[in-house]
Short mmCIF file of N, CA and C in Angstrom, two decimals:
data_model
loop_
_atom_site.label_atom_id
_atom_site.label_comp_id
_atom_site.label_asym_id
_atom_site.label_seq_id
_atom_site.Cartn_x
_atom_site.Cartn_y
_atom_site.Cartn_z
N MET A 82 45.48 -87.25 -4.29
CA MET A 82 46.12 -86.29 -5.02
C MET A 82 46.40 -85.35 -3.76
N SER A 83 47.59 -84.90 -3.52
CA SER A 83 48.34 -83.97 -2.65
C SER A 83 47.65 -82.73 -2.18
N ALA A 84 48.11 -82.15 -1.21
CA ALA A 84 47.45 -80.71 -1.10
C ALA A 84 47.81 -79.74 -2.41
N ILE A 85 49.12 -79.95 -2.37
CA ILE A 85 49.93 -78.83 -3.32
C ILE A 85 49.28 -78.89 -4.66
N ALA A 86 48.97 -80.04 -4.86
CA ALA A 86 48.69 -80.31 -6.54
C ALA A 86 47.19 -79.64 -6.60
N ALA A 87 46.26 -79.49 -4.91
CA ALA A 87 45.08 -79.06 -5.51
C ALA A 87 45.18 -77.85 -5.56
N GLN A 88 45.82 -77.03 -5.06
CA GLN A 88 46.25 -75.75 -5.66
C GLN A 88 46.28 -75.04 -7.05
N GLU A 89 46.86 -76.14 -7.77
CA GLU A 89 47.30 -76.01 -9.11
C GLU A 89 45.90 -76.23 -9.98
N PRO A 90 45.82 -74.45 -10.90
CA PRO A 90 44.51 -74.80 -11.51
C PRO A 90 44.40 -76.12 -12.52
N ARG A 91 43.16 -76.50 -12.83
CA ARG A 91 42.81 -77.58 -13.73
C ARG A 91 43.39 -77.14 -15.44
N LEU A 92 43.99 -77.65 -16.14
CA LEU A 92 44.64 -77.49 -17.67
C LEU A 92 43.73 -78.62 -18.48
N ASN A 93 43.54 -78.36 -19.31
CA ASN A 93 43.52 -78.83 -20.89
C ASN A 93 42.15 -80.08 -20.71
N GLU A 94 42.53 -81.07 -20.77
CA GLU A 94 41.99 -82.41 -20.60
C GLU A 94 41.29 -82.42 -19.19
N GLU A 95 41.70 -82.02 -18.18
CA GLU A 95 41.33 -82.08 -16.83
C GLU A 95 40.22 -81.29 -16.60
N ILE A 96 39.95 -80.45 -17.24
CA ILE A 96 38.72 -79.22 -17.63
C ILE A 96 37.72 -80.15 -17.67
N ARG A 97 36.55 -80.42 -16.62
CA ARG A 97 35.30 -81.00 -16.82
C ARG A 97 34.17 -80.50 -16.87
N VAL A 98 33.87 -78.96 -16.71
CA VAL A 98 32.55 -78.91 -16.92
C VAL A 98 32.11 -78.34 -18.50
N ARG A 99 30.79 -78.62 -18.65
CA ARG A 99 30.51 -78.69 -20.14
C ARG A 99 30.72 -77.33 -20.62
N GLU A 100 30.82 -76.15 -20.23
CA GLU A 100 30.65 -74.94 -20.88
C GLU A 100 31.62 -73.93 -19.83
N CYS A 101 32.38 -72.94 -20.61
CA CYS A 101 33.38 -72.18 -20.20
C CYS A 101 33.13 -70.41 -20.39
N ARG A 102 33.25 -69.73 -19.76
CA ARG A 102 33.87 -68.55 -20.34
C ARG A 102 35.03 -68.37 -20.92
N LEU A 103 35.58 -68.24 -22.00
CA LEU A 103 36.71 -68.17 -22.52
C LEU A 103 37.25 -66.76 -22.65
N ILE A 104 38.36 -66.41 -22.29
CA ILE A 104 39.75 -65.58 -22.26
C ILE A 104 40.61 -65.95 -23.26
N GLY A 105 40.78 -65.00 -24.32
CA GLY A 105 41.95 -65.39 -25.53
C GLY A 105 43.38 -64.93 -24.44
N TYR A 106 44.23 -65.13 -25.85
CA TYR A 106 45.68 -65.34 -24.85
C TYR A 106 46.34 -63.66 -24.45
N ASP A 107 45.56 -62.81 -25.71
CA ASP A 107 45.54 -61.39 -25.30
C ASP A 107 44.97 -60.71 -24.61
N GLY A 108 44.03 -61.46 -23.63
CA GLY A 108 43.05 -61.00 -22.35
C GLY A 108 41.75 -60.62 -22.94
N THR A 109 41.36 -60.75 -23.95
CA THR A 109 39.96 -60.49 -24.51
C THR A 109 38.97 -61.28 -24.16
N GLN A 110 37.87 -60.43 -24.18
CA GLN A 110 36.26 -61.50 -23.79
C GLN A 110 36.32 -62.58 -25.21
N MET A 111 36.20 -63.93 -25.16
CA MET A 111 35.52 -64.30 -26.20
C MET A 111 34.15 -64.71 -26.22
N GLY A 112 33.69 -64.94 -24.97
CA GLY A 112 32.19 -65.28 -24.77
C GLY A 112 32.36 -66.55 -24.08
N ILE A 113 30.82 -67.39 -24.27
CA ILE A 113 30.95 -68.45 -23.57
C ILE A 113 30.85 -69.62 -24.47
N PHE A 114 31.72 -70.93 -24.61
CA PHE A 114 31.95 -71.76 -25.30
C PHE A 114 32.12 -72.98 -24.48
N ASN A 115 31.23 -74.01 -25.49
CA ASN A 115 31.95 -75.57 -24.81
C ASN A 115 33.31 -76.04 -25.03
N THR A 116 33.27 -76.59 -23.67
CA THR A 116 34.95 -76.48 -23.45
C THR A 116 35.70 -77.24 -24.25
N ARG A 117 34.77 -78.51 -25.20
CA ARG A 117 35.49 -79.02 -26.26
C ARG A 117 35.98 -77.90 -27.08
N GLU A 118 34.72 -77.29 -27.31
CA GLU A 118 35.51 -76.12 -28.51
C GLU A 118 36.72 -75.29 -28.01
N ALA A 119 36.64 -74.66 -26.88
CA ALA A 119 37.58 -73.93 -26.28
C ALA A 119 38.78 -74.84 -26.20
N LEU A 120 38.91 -75.88 -26.25
CA LEU A 120 40.30 -76.63 -25.98
C LEU A 120 40.68 -76.71 -27.15
N ARG A 121 39.69 -76.81 -28.42
CA ARG A 121 40.13 -77.08 -29.85
C ARG A 121 40.82 -75.66 -30.48
N ILE A 122 40.29 -74.72 -29.63
CA ILE A 122 40.95 -73.28 -29.72
C ILE A 122 41.95 -72.75 -29.49
N ALA A 123 41.95 -73.71 -28.05
CA ALA A 123 43.92 -73.22 -27.81
C ALA A 123 45.03 -74.31 -28.52
N ASP A 124 44.25 -75.54 -28.66
CA ASP A 124 45.14 -76.44 -29.61
C ASP A 124 45.64 -75.97 -30.73
N GLU A 125 44.77 -75.08 -31.69
CA GLU A 125 44.81 -74.54 -32.50
C GLU A 125 46.02 -73.43 -32.27
N GLN A 126 45.71 -72.56 -31.68
CA GLN A 126 47.19 -71.97 -31.16
C GLN A 126 48.57 -72.71 -30.53
N GLY A 127 48.21 -73.47 -30.47
CA GLY A 127 49.30 -74.06 -29.93
C GLY A 127 49.54 -73.62 -28.28
N LEU A 128 48.61 -73.58 -27.54
CA LEU A 128 48.50 -72.98 -26.02
C LEU A 128 47.54 -73.88 -24.78
N ASP A 129 47.87 -73.71 -24.17
CA ASP A 129 46.95 -74.45 -23.38
C ASP A 129 45.75 -73.51 -22.72
N LEU A 130 44.77 -74.49 -21.87
CA LEU A 130 43.21 -73.97 -21.91
C LEU A 130 43.49 -74.25 -20.41
N VAL A 131 43.41 -72.95 -19.43
CA VAL A 131 43.59 -73.42 -18.59
C VAL A 131 42.59 -72.50 -17.67
N GLU A 132 41.56 -73.49 -16.53
CA GLU A 132 40.56 -72.76 -15.61
C GLU A 132 41.57 -72.02 -14.56
N ILE A 133 40.99 -70.72 -14.63
CA ILE A 133 41.23 -69.96 -13.60
C ILE A 133 40.51 -69.54 -12.58
N ALA A 134 39.58 -69.49 -12.76
CA ALA A 134 37.91 -69.02 -11.69
C ALA A 134 36.76 -70.48 -11.74
N PRO A 135 37.27 -71.58 -11.41
CA PRO A 135 36.30 -72.70 -11.49
C PRO A 135 35.14 -72.64 -10.46
N ASN A 136 35.07 -71.45 -9.57
CA ASN A 136 33.99 -71.37 -8.71
C ASN A 136 32.91 -70.35 -9.79
N ALA A 137 33.33 -69.54 -10.74
CA ALA A 137 32.28 -68.52 -11.33
C ALA A 137 31.40 -69.44 -11.84
N GLU A 138 30.39 -68.77 -12.39
CA GLU A 138 29.22 -69.30 -13.17
C GLU A 138 28.86 -69.05 -14.46
N PRO A 139 29.48 -69.35 -15.89
CA PRO A 139 29.99 -70.82 -15.92
C PRO A 139 31.53 -70.67 -15.35
N PRO A 140 32.56 -71.53 -15.18
CA PRO A 140 33.64 -71.21 -14.64
C PRO A 140 34.60 -70.61 -16.13
N VAL A 141 35.54 -69.83 -15.43
CA VAL A 141 36.23 -69.12 -16.68
C VAL A 141 37.72 -69.72 -17.08
N CYS A 142 37.99 -69.86 -17.97
CA CYS A 142 39.13 -70.31 -18.84
C CYS A 142 39.83 -69.09 -19.50
N ARG A 143 41.13 -69.79 -19.43
CA ARG A 143 41.90 -68.66 -20.14
C ARG A 143 43.28 -69.43 -21.15
N ILE A 144 43.36 -68.93 -22.44
CA ILE A 144 44.46 -69.56 -23.41
C ILE A 144 45.80 -68.86 -23.09
N MET A 145 46.47 -69.52 -22.68
CA MET A 145 47.97 -69.12 -22.43
C MET A 145 48.73 -70.18 -22.53
N ASP A 146 50.48 -69.68 -22.24
CA ASP A 146 51.33 -70.97 -22.30
C ASP A 146 51.71 -71.24 -21.07
N TYR A 147 50.99 -72.24 -20.24
CA TYR A 147 50.82 -72.76 -18.83
C TYR A 147 52.50 -72.34 -18.74
N GLY A 148 53.59 -73.14 -18.94
CA GLY A 148 55.17 -73.50 -18.72
C GLY A 148 55.67 -72.32 -18.59
N LYS A 149 55.30 -71.04 -19.48
CA LYS A 149 55.99 -69.98 -19.49
C LYS A 149 55.06 -69.05 -18.15
N PHE A 150 53.94 -69.19 -17.77
CA PHE A 150 53.13 -68.79 -16.90
C PHE A 150 53.91 -69.30 -15.29
N LYS A 151 53.98 -70.57 -15.55
CA LYS A 151 54.65 -71.07 -14.16
C LYS A 151 56.31 -70.31 -13.93
N TYR A 152 57.01 -70.46 -15.00
CA TYR A 152 58.19 -69.91 -14.98
C TYR A 152 58.26 -68.49 -14.33
N ASP A 153 57.06 -67.63 -15.17
CA ASP A 153 57.33 -66.44 -14.69
C ASP A 153 56.80 -66.10 -13.37
N GLN A 154 55.85 -66.91 -12.56
CA GLN A 154 55.49 -67.21 -11.34
C GLN A 154 56.75 -66.85 -10.34
N ALA A 155 57.46 -68.57 -10.76
CA ALA A 155 59.00 -68.60 -10.38
C ALA A 155 59.80 -67.40 -10.00
N ILE A 156 60.00 -66.87 -11.20
CA ILE A 156 60.74 -65.45 -10.99
C ILE A 156 60.65 -64.83 -10.14
N LYS A 157 59.00 -64.41 -10.46
CA LYS A 157 58.67 -63.44 -9.16
C LYS A 157 58.50 -63.60 -8.09
N ALA A 158 58.23 -64.98 -7.31
CA ALA A 158 58.36 -65.91 -6.13
C ALA A 158 59.92 -65.09 -5.92
N LYS A 159 60.94 -65.49 -6.35
CA LYS A 159 62.58 -65.49 -5.79
C LYS A 159 63.00 -63.98 -6.20
N GLN A 160 62.29 -63.27 -6.64
CA GLN A 160 62.61 -61.79 -6.76
C GLN A 160 62.12 -61.60 -5.06
N ALA A 161 60.66 -61.94 -4.86
CA ALA A 161 60.21 -61.47 -3.60
C ALA A 161 61.10 -62.05 -1.99
N ARG A 162 61.56 -63.39 -2.48
CA ARG A 162 62.51 -63.78 -1.51
C ARG A 162 63.82 -62.89 -1.61
N LYS A 163 64.49 -62.78 -2.17
CA LYS A 163 65.36 -61.76 -2.50
C LYS A 163 65.53 -60.56 -1.53
N ASN A 164 64.33 -59.88 -2.01
CA ASN A 164 64.13 -58.54 -1.39
C ASN A 164 63.17 -58.26 0.10
N GLN A 165 63.32 -59.66 0.47
CA GLN A 165 62.72 -59.10 2.18
C GLN A 165 63.95 -59.50 2.67
N THR A 166 63.67 -59.01 3.97
CA THR A 166 64.35 -58.64 4.75
C THR A 166 64.01 -59.50 6.04
N LYS A 167 65.32 -60.26 6.75
CA LYS A 167 64.91 -61.20 7.66
C LYS A 167 65.88 -60.62 8.74
N ILE A 168 64.76 -60.30 9.96
CA ILE A 168 64.97 -59.42 11.38
C ILE A 168 65.48 -60.40 12.03
N GLU A 169 66.67 -60.27 12.68
CA GLU A 169 67.58 -60.97 13.36
C GLU A 169 67.37 -60.85 15.18
N ILE A 170 67.17 -61.90 15.73
CA ILE A 170 67.07 -61.43 17.39
C ILE A 170 68.12 -62.08 17.63
N LYS A 171 69.04 -60.89 18.49
CA LYS A 171 70.03 -61.58 19.15
C LYS A 171 70.05 -61.48 20.72
N GLU A 172 70.41 -61.93 21.60
CA GLU A 172 70.24 -61.90 23.07
C GLU A 172 71.44 -61.71 24.15
N MET A 173 71.46 -61.02 24.87
CA MET A 173 72.66 -60.52 25.67
C MET A 173 72.32 -61.07 26.67
N LYS A 174 73.05 -61.52 27.85
CA LYS A 174 72.56 -62.22 28.92
C LYS A 174 73.43 -61.27 30.02
N PHE A 175 72.69 -60.58 31.19
CA PHE A 175 73.26 -59.84 32.13
C PHE A 175 73.06 -60.34 33.63
N ARG A 176 73.78 -59.82 34.51
CA ARG A 176 73.16 -60.19 35.80
C ARG A 176 73.31 -59.39 36.79
N PRO A 177 72.12 -59.26 37.69
CA PRO A 177 71.83 -58.19 38.65
C PRO A 177 73.06 -57.35 39.52
N LYS A 178 73.81 -58.11 39.62
CA LYS A 178 75.26 -57.77 40.61
C LYS A 178 76.54 -57.34 39.66
N ILE A 179 76.28 -57.09 38.16
CA ILE A 179 76.84 -56.71 36.76
C ILE A 179 78.31 -55.47 37.50
N ASP A 180 79.48 -55.63 37.02
CA ASP A 180 80.21 -54.77 37.34
C ASP A 180 80.27 -53.58 36.40
N VAL A 181 80.53 -52.50 36.52
CA VAL A 181 80.86 -51.27 35.50
C VAL A 181 81.57 -51.94 34.31
N GLY A 182 82.55 -52.24 34.12
CA GLY A 182 83.47 -52.75 33.19
C GLY A 182 82.60 -53.60 32.29
N ASP A 183 82.05 -54.68 32.87
CA ASP A 183 81.50 -55.79 32.26
C ASP A 183 80.07 -55.09 31.87
N TYR A 184 79.70 -54.33 32.08
CA TYR A 184 78.14 -53.50 31.72
C TYR A 184 78.80 -52.90 30.51
N THR A 185 79.79 -51.90 30.57
CA THR A 185 80.24 -51.66 29.28
C THR A 185 80.47 -52.50 28.18
N THR A 186 80.97 -53.64 28.50
CA THR A 186 81.02 -54.37 26.93
C THR A 186 80.35 -54.86 27.01
N LYS A 187 79.63 -55.28 27.41
CA LYS A 187 77.93 -55.66 27.08
C LYS A 187 77.14 -54.69 26.37
N LYS A 188 77.25 -53.54 26.93
CA LYS A 188 76.57 -52.34 26.16
C LYS A 188 76.95 -52.07 24.76
N LYS A 189 78.17 -52.01 24.65
CA LYS A 189 78.96 -52.31 23.56
C LYS A 189 78.53 -53.23 22.41
N HIS A 190 78.55 -54.52 22.81
CA HIS A 190 77.82 -55.58 21.99
C HIS A 190 76.51 -55.01 21.66
N VAL A 191 75.57 -54.57 22.38
CA VAL A 191 74.40 -54.53 22.35
C VAL A 191 74.29 -53.64 21.30
N LEU A 192 75.23 -52.52 21.57
CA LEU A 192 75.18 -51.29 20.27
C LEU A 192 75.66 -52.14 18.94
N ARG A 193 76.38 -52.53 18.74
CA ARG A 193 76.75 -53.44 17.64
C ARG A 193 75.98 -54.35 17.09
N PHE A 194 74.84 -54.73 17.66
CA PHE A 194 73.89 -55.96 17.29
C PHE A 194 72.82 -54.93 16.52
N LEU A 195 72.52 -53.62 17.77
CA LEU A 195 71.53 -52.94 16.73
C LEU A 195 71.95 -51.86 15.31
N GLU A 196 73.00 -51.62 15.44
CA GLU A 196 73.94 -50.99 14.47
C GLU A 196 73.89 -51.79 13.38
N ASP A 197 74.00 -53.56 13.68
CA ASP A 197 73.40 -54.55 12.08
C ASP A 197 72.18 -54.44 12.13
N GLY A 198 71.13 -53.98 12.60
CA GLY A 198 69.82 -53.86 12.14
C GLY A 198 69.39 -55.02 13.17
N ALA A 199 69.66 -55.73 13.81
CA ALA A 199 69.28 -56.89 14.96
C ALA A 199 68.41 -56.15 16.01
N LYS A 200 67.32 -57.16 16.22
CA LYS A 200 66.44 -56.61 17.69
C LYS A 200 67.52 -57.68 18.92
N VAL A 201 67.29 -57.18 19.85
CA VAL A 201 68.31 -57.73 20.88
C VAL A 201 67.48 -57.73 22.21
N LYS A 202 67.21 -59.14 22.40
CA LYS A 202 66.84 -59.42 23.90
C LYS A 202 67.66 -59.66 25.07
N ILE A 203 67.14 -58.48 25.80
CA ILE A 203 68.19 -58.49 27.00
C ILE A 203 67.82 -59.04 28.42
N THR A 204 68.31 -60.37 28.42
CA THR A 204 67.89 -61.16 29.76
C THR A 204 68.96 -60.86 31.06
N ILE A 205 68.11 -60.69 32.26
CA ILE A 205 68.69 -60.79 33.12
C ILE A 205 68.24 -61.79 33.89
N MET A 206 69.61 -62.74 34.46
CA MET A 206 69.25 -63.84 35.01
C MET A 206 69.89 -63.60 36.53
N PHE A 207 68.47 -64.01 37.42
CA PHE A 207 68.63 -64.36 39.09
C PHE A 207 69.25 -65.40 39.57
N ARG A 208 69.78 -65.65 40.02
CA ARG A 208 70.15 -67.40 40.98
C ARG A 208 70.10 -66.94 42.64
N GLY A 209 69.44 -67.24 43.41
CA GLY A 209 69.45 -67.93 44.74
C GLY A 209 68.70 -66.80 45.22
N ARG A 210 69.75 -66.18 46.16
CA ARG A 210 68.91 -64.76 47.12
C ARG A 210 68.57 -63.42 46.20
N GLU A 211 69.20 -63.39 44.78
CA GLU A 211 69.06 -62.46 44.16
C GLU A 211 67.06 -61.98 43.58
N MET A 212 66.54 -63.23 43.47
CA MET A 212 65.21 -63.61 43.37
C MET A 212 64.57 -62.47 44.13
N ALA A 213 65.12 -61.90 45.44
CA ALA A 213 64.43 -61.00 46.43
C ALA A 213 64.51 -59.77 46.30
N HIS A 214 65.53 -59.38 45.13
CA HIS A 214 65.73 -58.21 44.55
C HIS A 214 65.44 -57.74 43.39
N PRO A 215 64.40 -58.22 42.45
CA PRO A 215 64.32 -57.55 41.03
C PRO A 215 64.41 -56.56 40.99
N GLU A 216 64.19 -55.40 41.62
CA GLU A 216 64.46 -53.92 41.23
C GLU A 216 65.92 -53.85 41.03
N GLN A 217 66.91 -54.78 41.45
CA GLN A 217 68.63 -54.24 40.71
C GLN A 217 68.07 -54.66 39.24
N GLY A 218 67.83 -55.54 39.13
CA GLY A 218 67.73 -56.24 37.61
C GLY A 218 66.87 -55.17 36.81
N LEU A 219 65.79 -54.73 37.07
CA LEU A 219 65.38 -53.55 36.61
C LEU A 219 65.69 -51.93 36.35
N SER A 220 66.84 -51.75 37.58
CA SER A 220 67.42 -50.84 37.36
C SER A 220 68.53 -50.59 36.37
N ILE A 221 69.08 -51.90 36.14
CA ILE A 221 70.05 -52.47 35.30
C ILE A 221 69.43 -51.90 33.70
N LEU A 222 68.32 -52.71 33.51
CA LEU A 222 67.78 -52.48 32.02
C LEU A 222 66.68 -51.11 32.18
N GLU A 223 66.69 -50.33 32.78
CA GLU A 223 66.49 -49.02 32.63
C GLU A 223 67.42 -48.12 32.45
N GLN A 224 68.91 -48.36 32.88
CA GLN A 224 70.24 -47.81 32.63
C GLN A 224 70.28 -48.15 31.24
N LEU A 225 70.43 -49.39 30.95
CA LEU A 225 70.67 -49.63 29.36
C LEU A 225 69.74 -49.25 28.39
N ALA A 226 68.31 -49.08 28.54
CA ALA A 226 67.34 -47.97 27.84
C ALA A 226 67.74 -46.30 27.50
N GLU A 227 68.26 -45.79 28.59
CA GLU A 227 68.46 -44.84 28.98
C GLU A 227 69.91 -44.53 28.10
N ASP A 228 71.33 -45.31 28.25
CA ASP A 228 72.18 -45.50 27.27
C ASP A 228 72.11 -45.28 25.67
N LEU A 229 71.10 -46.59 25.72
CA LEU A 229 70.87 -46.66 24.27
C LEU A 229 69.68 -45.87 23.69
N LYS A 230 69.05 -44.67 24.28
CA LYS A 230 67.89 -44.26 23.92
C LYS A 230 67.67 -43.60 22.55
N ASP A 231 69.00 -42.90 21.82
CA ASP A 231 69.37 -42.48 20.56
C ASP A 231 69.48 -43.23 19.62
N VAL A 232 69.71 -44.60 20.02
CA VAL A 232 69.46 -45.68 18.64
C VAL A 232 68.63 -46.77 18.91
N ALA A 233 68.21 -46.62 19.99
CA ALA A 233 67.34 -48.15 20.04
C ALA A 233 65.91 -47.58 20.68
N VAL A 234 65.06 -48.31 20.62
CA VAL A 234 63.75 -47.81 21.14
C VAL A 234 63.12 -49.51 21.82
N ILE A 235 62.54 -49.44 23.24
CA ILE A 235 61.84 -50.44 23.84
C ILE A 235 61.11 -51.62 23.15
N GLU A 236 61.20 -52.31 22.88
CA GLU A 236 59.57 -52.97 21.69
C GLU A 236 58.97 -53.62 22.84
N ASN A 237 59.21 -54.50 23.91
CA ASN A 237 58.52 -54.90 24.41
C ASN A 237 59.34 -54.52 26.24
N ALA A 238 58.35 -54.13 27.11
CA ALA A 238 58.70 -53.31 28.61
C ALA A 238 59.47 -54.62 29.14
N PRO A 239 60.46 -54.34 30.27
CA PRO A 239 60.87 -55.44 31.12
C PRO A 239 59.96 -56.06 31.76
N LYS A 240 59.90 -57.63 32.00
CA LYS A 240 58.53 -58.51 32.47
C LYS A 240 59.54 -59.72 33.12
N MET A 241 59.05 -60.25 34.34
CA MET A 241 59.85 -61.08 34.99
C MET A 241 59.24 -62.56 34.46
N GLU A 242 59.98 -63.34 33.83
CA GLU A 242 59.64 -64.86 33.59
C GLU A 242 60.32 -65.86 34.29
N GLY A 243 59.72 -66.43 35.21
CA GLY A 243 60.43 -66.86 36.31
C GLY A 243 61.39 -66.75 37.15
N ARG A 244 63.09 -67.21 36.77
CA ARG A 244 64.23 -66.46 37.43
C ARG A 244 64.90 -65.48 36.76
N ASN A 245 63.95 -65.55 35.37
CA ASN A 245 64.65 -64.19 34.12
C ASN A 245 63.86 -63.25 34.05
N MET A 246 64.38 -62.26 33.71
CA MET A 246 64.01 -60.95 33.53
C MET A 246 63.73 -60.37 31.89
N HIS A 247 63.30 -60.11 31.21
CA HIS A 247 63.41 -59.58 29.53
C HIS A 247 62.99 -58.54 29.40
N MET A 248 63.46 -58.04 28.76
CA MET A 248 63.24 -56.76 27.88
C MET A 248 63.95 -56.77 26.07
N LEU A 249 63.06 -56.52 25.17
CA LEU A 249 63.51 -56.63 23.80
C LEU A 249 63.73 -54.97 23.37
N ILE A 250 64.57 -54.90 22.53
CA ILE A 250 65.17 -53.54 22.34
C ILE A 250 65.05 -53.37 20.67
N ALA A 251 64.69 -52.68 19.80
CA ALA A 251 64.75 -53.13 18.36
C ALA A 251 65.84 -51.27 18.17
N PRO A 252 66.20 -51.57 17.00
CA PRO A 252 67.36 -50.59 16.16
C PRO A 252 66.02 -49.33 15.98
N LEU A 253 66.28 -48.04 15.86
CA LEU A 253 65.33 -47.02 15.56
C LEU A 253 65.17 -47.00 14.07
N PRO A 254 64.01 -47.00 13.40
CA PRO A 254 63.77 -47.14 11.84
C PRO A 254 65.08 -46.30 10.87
N GLY A 255 65.07 -45.41 11.58
CA GLY A 255 66.45 -44.71 10.43
C GLY A 255 67.85 -45.56 10.79
N SER A 256 68.04 -45.53 11.89
CA SER A 256 69.26 -46.80 11.73
C SER A 256 69.15 -47.98 11.08
N ALA A 257 68.32 -48.69 10.58
CA ALA A 257 67.90 -49.91 10.12
C ALA A 257 68.13 -49.56 8.82
N LYS A 258 67.95 -48.37 8.43
CA LYS A 258 67.77 -48.31 7.12
C LYS A 258 69.97 -48.00 6.70
N LYS A 259 70.50 -47.67 7.48
CA LYS A 259 71.70 -47.30 7.38
C LYS A 259 72.43 -48.72 7.42
N ALA A 260 71.98 -49.67 8.51
CA ALA A 260 72.58 -50.89 8.32
C ALA A 260 72.48 -51.66 7.01
N ALA A 261 71.37 -51.45 6.57
CA ALA A 261 70.78 -52.08 4.84
C ALA A 261 71.77 -51.48 4.14
N SER A 262 72.22 -50.01 3.98
CA SER A 262 73.20 -49.40 3.29
C SER A 262 74.58 -49.93 3.42
N LYS A 263 74.67 -50.00 4.65
CA LYS A 263 76.10 -50.73 5.28
C LYS A 263 76.61 -51.86 4.66
N GLU A 264 75.26 -52.54 4.89
CA GLU A 264 75.18 -54.10 4.15
C GLU A 264 75.46 -54.42 2.62
N SER A 265 74.90 -53.55 1.90
CA SER A 265 75.16 -53.64 0.47
C SER A 265 76.34 -53.28 0.07
N SER A 266 76.55 -52.11 0.73
CA SER A 266 77.98 -51.82 0.53
C SER A 266 79.62 -52.36 0.86
N LYS A 267 79.14 -53.26 1.59
CA LYS A 267 80.24 -54.59 2.21
C LYS A 267 80.19 -55.74 0.96
N GLN A 268 78.62 -55.91 0.40
CA GLN A 268 78.82 -56.87 -0.69
C GLN A 268 78.91 -56.65 -1.79
N ALA A 269 79.13 -55.23 -2.52
CA ALA A 269 79.78 -54.73 -3.38
C ALA A 269 81.48 -54.49 -3.65
#
């Protein structure tokens, strides 16, 4: 038996206990019954006997339409997946000796990513002798954080990892809502 099948509740003839606490189709407590008797009651109603609490003493079984129950669960799971938001992380790479024009262009890209609701990982790449001056990279990250302070918040402070310095910025909560409403208006 696979791990997925082990998560499914036992139903009808798969229930091996001698007696169970029975719950009716409408949710009423019917009392403790012999399992065969409970199965007969479920069959008379044209429904399934499902073991919902196998570790209870005695185990709890419920009379229900199991196929309809599984269908409703699948619909709820689909709705939950539909309503969840996926946070995207974009990356923008800078160099320590970046020119003003390039900095402005990259800043505009970062701003666009933030407006779309994505988090942005800013990376400063050092090569060769540039490694001797990490303060240049830090000043670029601080300048960018200052320029974007009204639309973004620093989630991870600048940190040196090998030859790169990283910083993670996220859109402010209010701007993320605007991005979501903007996205829904595009789809309509």
